[in-house]
Short mmCIF file of C-alpha atoms in Angstrom, two decimals:
data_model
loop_
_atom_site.label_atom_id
_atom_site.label_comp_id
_atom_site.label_asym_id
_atom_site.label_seq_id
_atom_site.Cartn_x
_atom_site.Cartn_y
_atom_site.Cartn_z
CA UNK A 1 0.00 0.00 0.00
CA UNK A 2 1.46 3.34 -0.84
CA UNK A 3 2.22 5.52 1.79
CA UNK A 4 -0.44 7.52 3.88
CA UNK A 5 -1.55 11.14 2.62
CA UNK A 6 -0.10 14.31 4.32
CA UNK A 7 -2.84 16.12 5.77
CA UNK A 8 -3.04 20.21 6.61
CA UNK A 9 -5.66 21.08 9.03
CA UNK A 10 -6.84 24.34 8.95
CA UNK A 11 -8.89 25.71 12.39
CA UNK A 12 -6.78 22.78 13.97
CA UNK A 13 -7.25 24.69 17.11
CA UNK A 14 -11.17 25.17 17.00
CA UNK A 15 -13.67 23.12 18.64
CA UNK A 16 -13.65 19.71 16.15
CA UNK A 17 -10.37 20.94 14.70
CA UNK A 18 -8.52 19.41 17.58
CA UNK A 19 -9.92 15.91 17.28
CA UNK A 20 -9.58 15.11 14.10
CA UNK A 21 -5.66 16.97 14.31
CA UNK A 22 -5.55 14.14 17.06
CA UNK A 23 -7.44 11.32 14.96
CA UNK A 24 -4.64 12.12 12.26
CA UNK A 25 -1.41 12.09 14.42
CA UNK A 26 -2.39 8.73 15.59
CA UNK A 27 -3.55 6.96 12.74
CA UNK A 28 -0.03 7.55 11.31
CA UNK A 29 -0.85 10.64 8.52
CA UNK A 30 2.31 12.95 8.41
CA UNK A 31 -0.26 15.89 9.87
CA UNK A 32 0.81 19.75 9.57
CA UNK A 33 -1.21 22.43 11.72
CA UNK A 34 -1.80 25.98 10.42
CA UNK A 35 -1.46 27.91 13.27
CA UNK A 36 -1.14 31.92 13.56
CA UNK A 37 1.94 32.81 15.51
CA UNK A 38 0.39 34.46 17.71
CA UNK A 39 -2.04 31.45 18.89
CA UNK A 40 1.34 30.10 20.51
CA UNK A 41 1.85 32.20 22.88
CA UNK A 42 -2.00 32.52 23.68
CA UNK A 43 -2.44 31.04 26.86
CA UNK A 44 -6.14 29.46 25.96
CA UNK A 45 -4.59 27.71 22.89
CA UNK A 46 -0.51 27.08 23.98
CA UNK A 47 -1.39 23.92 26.22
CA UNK A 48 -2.99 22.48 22.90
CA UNK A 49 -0.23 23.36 20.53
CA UNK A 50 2.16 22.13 22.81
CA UNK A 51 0.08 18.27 22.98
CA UNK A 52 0.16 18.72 18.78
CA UNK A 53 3.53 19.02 19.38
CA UNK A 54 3.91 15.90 21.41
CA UNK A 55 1.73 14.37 19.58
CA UNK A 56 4.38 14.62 15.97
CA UNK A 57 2.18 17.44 14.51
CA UNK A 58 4.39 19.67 12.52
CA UNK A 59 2.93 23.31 13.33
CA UNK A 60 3.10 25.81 10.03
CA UNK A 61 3.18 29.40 10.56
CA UNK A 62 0.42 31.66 8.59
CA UNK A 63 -2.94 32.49 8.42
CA UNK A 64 -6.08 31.76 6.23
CA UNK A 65 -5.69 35.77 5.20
CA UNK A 66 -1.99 35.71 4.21
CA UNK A 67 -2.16 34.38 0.74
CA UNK A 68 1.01 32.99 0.72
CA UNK A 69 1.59 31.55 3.67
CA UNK A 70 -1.70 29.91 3.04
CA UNK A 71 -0.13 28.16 -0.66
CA UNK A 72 3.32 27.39 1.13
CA UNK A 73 1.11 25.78 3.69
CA UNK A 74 -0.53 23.99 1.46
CA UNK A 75 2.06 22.91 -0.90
CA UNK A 76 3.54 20.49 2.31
CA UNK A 77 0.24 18.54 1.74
CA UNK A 78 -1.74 16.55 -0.31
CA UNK A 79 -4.76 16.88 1.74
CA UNK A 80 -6.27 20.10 3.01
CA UNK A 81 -8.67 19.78 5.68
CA UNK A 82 -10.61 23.34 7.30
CA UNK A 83 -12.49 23.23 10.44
CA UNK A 84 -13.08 26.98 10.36
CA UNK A 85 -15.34 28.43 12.65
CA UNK A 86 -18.79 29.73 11.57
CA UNK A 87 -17.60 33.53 11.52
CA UNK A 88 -15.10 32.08 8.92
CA UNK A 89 -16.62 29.81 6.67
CA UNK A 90 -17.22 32.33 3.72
CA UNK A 91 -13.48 33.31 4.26
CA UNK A 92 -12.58 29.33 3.07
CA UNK A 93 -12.86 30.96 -0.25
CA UNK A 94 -9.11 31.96 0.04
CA UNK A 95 -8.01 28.29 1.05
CA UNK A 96 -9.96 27.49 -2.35
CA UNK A 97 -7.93 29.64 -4.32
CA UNK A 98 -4.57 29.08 -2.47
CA UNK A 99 -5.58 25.55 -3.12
CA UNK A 100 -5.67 26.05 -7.21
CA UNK A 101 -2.37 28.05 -6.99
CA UNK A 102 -1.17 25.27 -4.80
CA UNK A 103 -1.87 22.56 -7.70
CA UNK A 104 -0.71 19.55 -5.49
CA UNK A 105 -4.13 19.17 -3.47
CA UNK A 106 -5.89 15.36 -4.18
CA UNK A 107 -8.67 15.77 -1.90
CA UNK A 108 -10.05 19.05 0.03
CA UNK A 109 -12.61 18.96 3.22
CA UNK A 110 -14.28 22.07 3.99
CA UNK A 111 -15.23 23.21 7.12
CA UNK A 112 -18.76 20.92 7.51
CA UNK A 113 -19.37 18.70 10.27
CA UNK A 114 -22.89 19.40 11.02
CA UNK A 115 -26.19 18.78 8.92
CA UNK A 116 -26.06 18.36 5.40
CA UNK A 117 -26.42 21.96 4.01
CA UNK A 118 -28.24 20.68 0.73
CA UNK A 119 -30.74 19.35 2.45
CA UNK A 120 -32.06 21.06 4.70
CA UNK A 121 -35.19 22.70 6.13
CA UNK A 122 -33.51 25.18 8.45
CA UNK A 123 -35.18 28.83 8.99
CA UNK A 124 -33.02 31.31 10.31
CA UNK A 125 -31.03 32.31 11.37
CA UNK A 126 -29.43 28.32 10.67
CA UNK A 127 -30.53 28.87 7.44
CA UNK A 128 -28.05 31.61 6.27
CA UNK A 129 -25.10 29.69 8.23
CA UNK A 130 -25.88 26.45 6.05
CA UNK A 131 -26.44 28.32 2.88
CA UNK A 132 -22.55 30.16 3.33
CA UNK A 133 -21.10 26.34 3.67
CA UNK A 134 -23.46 25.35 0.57
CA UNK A 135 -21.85 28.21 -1.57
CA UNK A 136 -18.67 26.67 -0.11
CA UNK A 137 -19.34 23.32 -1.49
CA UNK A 138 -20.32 25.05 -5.21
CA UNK A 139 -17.16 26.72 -5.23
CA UNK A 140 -15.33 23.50 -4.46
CA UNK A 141 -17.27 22.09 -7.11
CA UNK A 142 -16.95 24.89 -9.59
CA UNK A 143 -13.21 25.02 -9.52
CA UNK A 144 -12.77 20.78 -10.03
CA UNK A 145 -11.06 20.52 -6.62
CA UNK A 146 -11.66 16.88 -5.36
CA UNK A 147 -13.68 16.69 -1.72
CA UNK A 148 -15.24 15.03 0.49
CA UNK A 149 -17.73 16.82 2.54
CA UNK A 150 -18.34 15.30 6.26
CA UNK A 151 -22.21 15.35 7.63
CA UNK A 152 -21.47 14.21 11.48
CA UNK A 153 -25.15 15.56 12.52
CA UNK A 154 -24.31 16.69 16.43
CA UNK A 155 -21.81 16.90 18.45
CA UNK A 156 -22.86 14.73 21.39
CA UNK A 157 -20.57 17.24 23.54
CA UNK A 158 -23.22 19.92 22.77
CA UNK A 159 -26.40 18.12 23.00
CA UNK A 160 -25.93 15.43 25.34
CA UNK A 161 -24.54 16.65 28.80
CA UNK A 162 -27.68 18.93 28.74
CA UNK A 163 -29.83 16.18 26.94
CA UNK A 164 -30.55 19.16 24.55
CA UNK A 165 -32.24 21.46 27.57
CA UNK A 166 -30.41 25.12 27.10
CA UNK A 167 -28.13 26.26 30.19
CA UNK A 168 -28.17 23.00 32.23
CA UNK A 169 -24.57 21.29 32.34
CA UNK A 170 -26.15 17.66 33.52
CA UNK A 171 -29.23 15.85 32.41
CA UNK A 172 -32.56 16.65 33.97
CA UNK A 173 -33.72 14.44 36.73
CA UNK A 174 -37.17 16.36 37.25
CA UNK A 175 -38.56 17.75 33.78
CA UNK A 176 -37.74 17.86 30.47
CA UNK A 177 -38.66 20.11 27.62
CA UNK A 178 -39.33 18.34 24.14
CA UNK A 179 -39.38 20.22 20.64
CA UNK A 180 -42.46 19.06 18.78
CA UNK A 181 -44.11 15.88 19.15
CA UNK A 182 -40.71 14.07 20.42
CA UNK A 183 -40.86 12.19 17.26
CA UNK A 184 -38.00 12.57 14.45
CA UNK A 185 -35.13 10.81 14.31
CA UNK A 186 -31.37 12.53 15.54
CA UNK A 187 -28.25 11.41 15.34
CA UNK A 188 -25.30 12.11 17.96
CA UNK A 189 -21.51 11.14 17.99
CA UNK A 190 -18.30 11.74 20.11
CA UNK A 191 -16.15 14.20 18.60
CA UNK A 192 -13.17 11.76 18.59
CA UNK A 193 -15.19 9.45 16.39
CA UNK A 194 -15.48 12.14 13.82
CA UNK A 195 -12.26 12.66 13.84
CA UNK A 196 -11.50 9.13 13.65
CA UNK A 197 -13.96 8.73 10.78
CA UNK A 198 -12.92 11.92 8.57
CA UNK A 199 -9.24 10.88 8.65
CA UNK A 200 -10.85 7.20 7.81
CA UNK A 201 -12.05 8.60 4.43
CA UNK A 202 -8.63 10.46 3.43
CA UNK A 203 -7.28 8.52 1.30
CA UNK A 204 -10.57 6.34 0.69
CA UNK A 205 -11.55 6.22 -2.92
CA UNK A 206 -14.81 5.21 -1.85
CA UNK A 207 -15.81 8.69 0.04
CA UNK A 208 -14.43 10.80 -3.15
CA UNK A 209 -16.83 13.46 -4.48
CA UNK A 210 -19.35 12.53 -1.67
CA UNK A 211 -20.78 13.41 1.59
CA UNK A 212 -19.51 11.34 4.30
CA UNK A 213 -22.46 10.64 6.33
CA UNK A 214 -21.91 9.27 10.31
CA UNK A 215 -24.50 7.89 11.26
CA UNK A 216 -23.94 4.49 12.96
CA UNK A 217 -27.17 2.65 13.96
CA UNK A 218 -27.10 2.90 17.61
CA UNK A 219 -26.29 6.84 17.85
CA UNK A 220 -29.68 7.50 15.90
CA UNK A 221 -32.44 8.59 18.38
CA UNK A 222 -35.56 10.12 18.85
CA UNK A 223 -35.45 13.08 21.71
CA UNK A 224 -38.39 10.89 23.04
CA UNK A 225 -36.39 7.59 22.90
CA UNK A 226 -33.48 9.52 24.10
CA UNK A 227 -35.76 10.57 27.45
CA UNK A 228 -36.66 7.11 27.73
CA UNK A 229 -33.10 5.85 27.58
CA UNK A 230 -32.07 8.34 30.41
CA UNK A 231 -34.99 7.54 32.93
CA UNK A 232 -34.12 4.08 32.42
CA UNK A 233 -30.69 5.34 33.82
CA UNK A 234 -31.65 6.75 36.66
CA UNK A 235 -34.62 5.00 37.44
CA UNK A 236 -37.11 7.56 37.44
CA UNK A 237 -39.78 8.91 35.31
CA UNK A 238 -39.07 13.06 34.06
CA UNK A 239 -42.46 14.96 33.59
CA UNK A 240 -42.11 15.82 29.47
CA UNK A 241 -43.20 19.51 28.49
CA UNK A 242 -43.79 19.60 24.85
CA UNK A 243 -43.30 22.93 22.69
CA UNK A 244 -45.42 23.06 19.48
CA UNK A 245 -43.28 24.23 16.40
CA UNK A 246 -45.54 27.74 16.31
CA UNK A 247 -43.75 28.20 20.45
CA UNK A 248 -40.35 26.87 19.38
CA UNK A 249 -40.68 29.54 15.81
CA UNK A 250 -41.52 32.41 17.82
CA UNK A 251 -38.65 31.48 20.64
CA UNK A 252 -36.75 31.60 17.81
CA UNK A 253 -37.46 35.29 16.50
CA UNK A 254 -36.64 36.82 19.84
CA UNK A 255 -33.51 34.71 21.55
CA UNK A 256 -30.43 36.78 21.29
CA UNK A 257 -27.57 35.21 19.13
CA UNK A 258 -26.07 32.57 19.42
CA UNK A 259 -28.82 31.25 21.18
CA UNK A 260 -31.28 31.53 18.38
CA UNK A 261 -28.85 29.54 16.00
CA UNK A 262 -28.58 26.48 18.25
CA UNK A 263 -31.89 26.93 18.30
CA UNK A 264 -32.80 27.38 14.62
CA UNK A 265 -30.66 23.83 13.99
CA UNK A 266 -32.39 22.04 16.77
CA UNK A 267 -35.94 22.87 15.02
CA UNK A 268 -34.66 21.05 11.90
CA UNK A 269 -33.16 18.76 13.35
CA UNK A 270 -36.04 17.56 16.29
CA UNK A 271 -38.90 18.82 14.57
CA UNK A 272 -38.10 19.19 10.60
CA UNK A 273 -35.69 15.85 10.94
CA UNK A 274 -33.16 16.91 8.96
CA UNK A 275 -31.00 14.27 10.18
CA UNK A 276 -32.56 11.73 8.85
CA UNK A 277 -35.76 12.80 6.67
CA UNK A 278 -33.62 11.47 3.38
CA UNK A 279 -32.44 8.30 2.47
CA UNK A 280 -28.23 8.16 1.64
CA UNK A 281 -28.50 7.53 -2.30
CA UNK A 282 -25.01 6.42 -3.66
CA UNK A 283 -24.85 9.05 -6.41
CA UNK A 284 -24.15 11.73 -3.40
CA UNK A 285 -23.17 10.10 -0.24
CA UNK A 286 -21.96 7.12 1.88
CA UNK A 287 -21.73 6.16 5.65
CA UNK A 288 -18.85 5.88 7.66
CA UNK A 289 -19.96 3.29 10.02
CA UNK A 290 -20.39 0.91 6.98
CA UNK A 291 -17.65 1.67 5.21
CA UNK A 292 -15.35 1.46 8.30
CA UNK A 293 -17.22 -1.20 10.49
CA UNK A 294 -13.46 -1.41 12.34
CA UNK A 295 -14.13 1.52 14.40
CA UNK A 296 -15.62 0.54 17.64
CA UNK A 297 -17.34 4.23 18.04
CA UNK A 298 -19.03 5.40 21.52
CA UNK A 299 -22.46 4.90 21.78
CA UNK A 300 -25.16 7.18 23.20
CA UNK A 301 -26.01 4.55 25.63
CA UNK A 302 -22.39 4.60 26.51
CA UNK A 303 -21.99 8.42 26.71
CA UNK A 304 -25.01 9.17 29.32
CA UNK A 305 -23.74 6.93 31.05
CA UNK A 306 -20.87 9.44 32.55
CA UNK A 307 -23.89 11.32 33.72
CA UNK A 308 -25.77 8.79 36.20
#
């Protein structure tokens, strides 16, 4: 087998960024880290540059708005993968063109990991977020770079501890509020099994010019089954409020941001089901958990269990 791909990671820092910098160290890819100079010496990021560091990660100075720090970058790799933040996913627009002056890139992954953006039933103010990350994906497209695009639903880090209830940091144990009837399906992995997953697909023919869909059978839940599964837990029966989608609209119109985002995705996600309102058709898409039934991924049974 030849030898494995060298991957950039752009937003290595950010929130996923980290775990799938981690999932790439360890799974043997020659891994680079763009990194701002100036991120070093921060003290909220140096403790994590320093465990890249540890961890073989070769750190490249520049930044996604220095053009040609960005191709140098670039040119060390044969994979580029962003995990931008939302205030910079339009800017991934540069990393596309430093990418064509680059020349060398065989497979780019924008800055996705969430719901797939072309279909979707999101109102806003999701809706604009997920529309910037579909222009992304035309773009890609438009130019003939290679890509995979990665769909990993939620983050059970955000939706989990909380079981989806805002400003609690533990599962209920007395009530529970419920979008909607309680009824559509949602899907929720560890962040280290994206990571795991994305850098599975790298060098995968099989995820080329497709979405890479995670959604392994045992993550997929209802926010009904999901109540269920935690008063099993604890052995005790939560009293469920439900919030018609009218209520959980109109919440939406006057939260301040970012609270009316997470909200925004959660209505297409538990009431819309965006997660899983679509069958994966092969023309677009494939799923991870098939493709790579190796990985021995944590399930949400597992996860709540941390909570008990």
């Amino acid at each position: 087998m030849a030898g494995k791909s060298r991957i950039l990671i752009i937003g290595g820092t950010g929130y996923i960024g980290k775990f799938v910098v981690e999932a790439s160290a360890k799974s043997g890819h020659p891994t680079f880290a763009l990194v701002r100079e100036a991120s070093v010496t921060d003290p909220a990021k140096s403790k994590l540059i320093d465990s890249f560091k540890k961890s073989g990660v070769a750190l490249l100075y520049g930044d996604l708005y220095d053009h040609e720090s960005l191709v140098k970058a670039i040119k060390q790799a044969e994979v580029v993968i962003s995990t931008v933040g939302q205030a910079q996913l339009a800017d991934q627009v540069k990393i596309i063109a430093a990418i064509k002056e680059a020349g060398n890139v065989k497979r780019f992954f924008p800055s996705e990991f969430g719901n797939d953006v072309d279909r979707t039933h999101a109102v806003e103010p999701a809706k604009s977020t997920f529309a910037i990350k579909a222009q992304i994906r035309r773009a890609v497209e438009a130019e003939r770079i290679p890509y995979t695009y990665v769909s990993s639903n939620f983050f059970a880090g955000y939706f989990l501890p909380s079981l989806s209830q805002p400003g609690l940091t533990s599962p209920p144990r007395e009530k529970v509020v419920i979008l909607g009837d309680g009824h559509p399906k949602a899907i929720f992995n560890k962040e280290d099994d994206i990571g795991t997953y994305t850098i599975k697909a790298v060098d995968d023919p099989r995820t080329l010019n497709k979405i890479l869909y995670i959604r392994p059978r045992a993550n997929i839940y209802s926010f009904n089954d999901l109540v269920t599964l935690w008063e099993k837990k604890i052995g005790k029966t939560l009293e469920r409020i439900y919030v018609p989608e009218e209520q959980v609209l109109k919440n939406i119109q006057e939260a301040p941001f970012p609270i009316n985002v997470v909200l925004a995705i959660s209505h297409a996600v538990f009431i819309k089901g965006d997660h899983t309102n679509f069958e994966i058709e092969p023309s677009f898409g494939v799923e991870a958990s098939h493709l790579y039934p190796d990985v021995k991924y944590t399930t949400v049974d597992e996860y709540l269990n941390q909570f008990v």
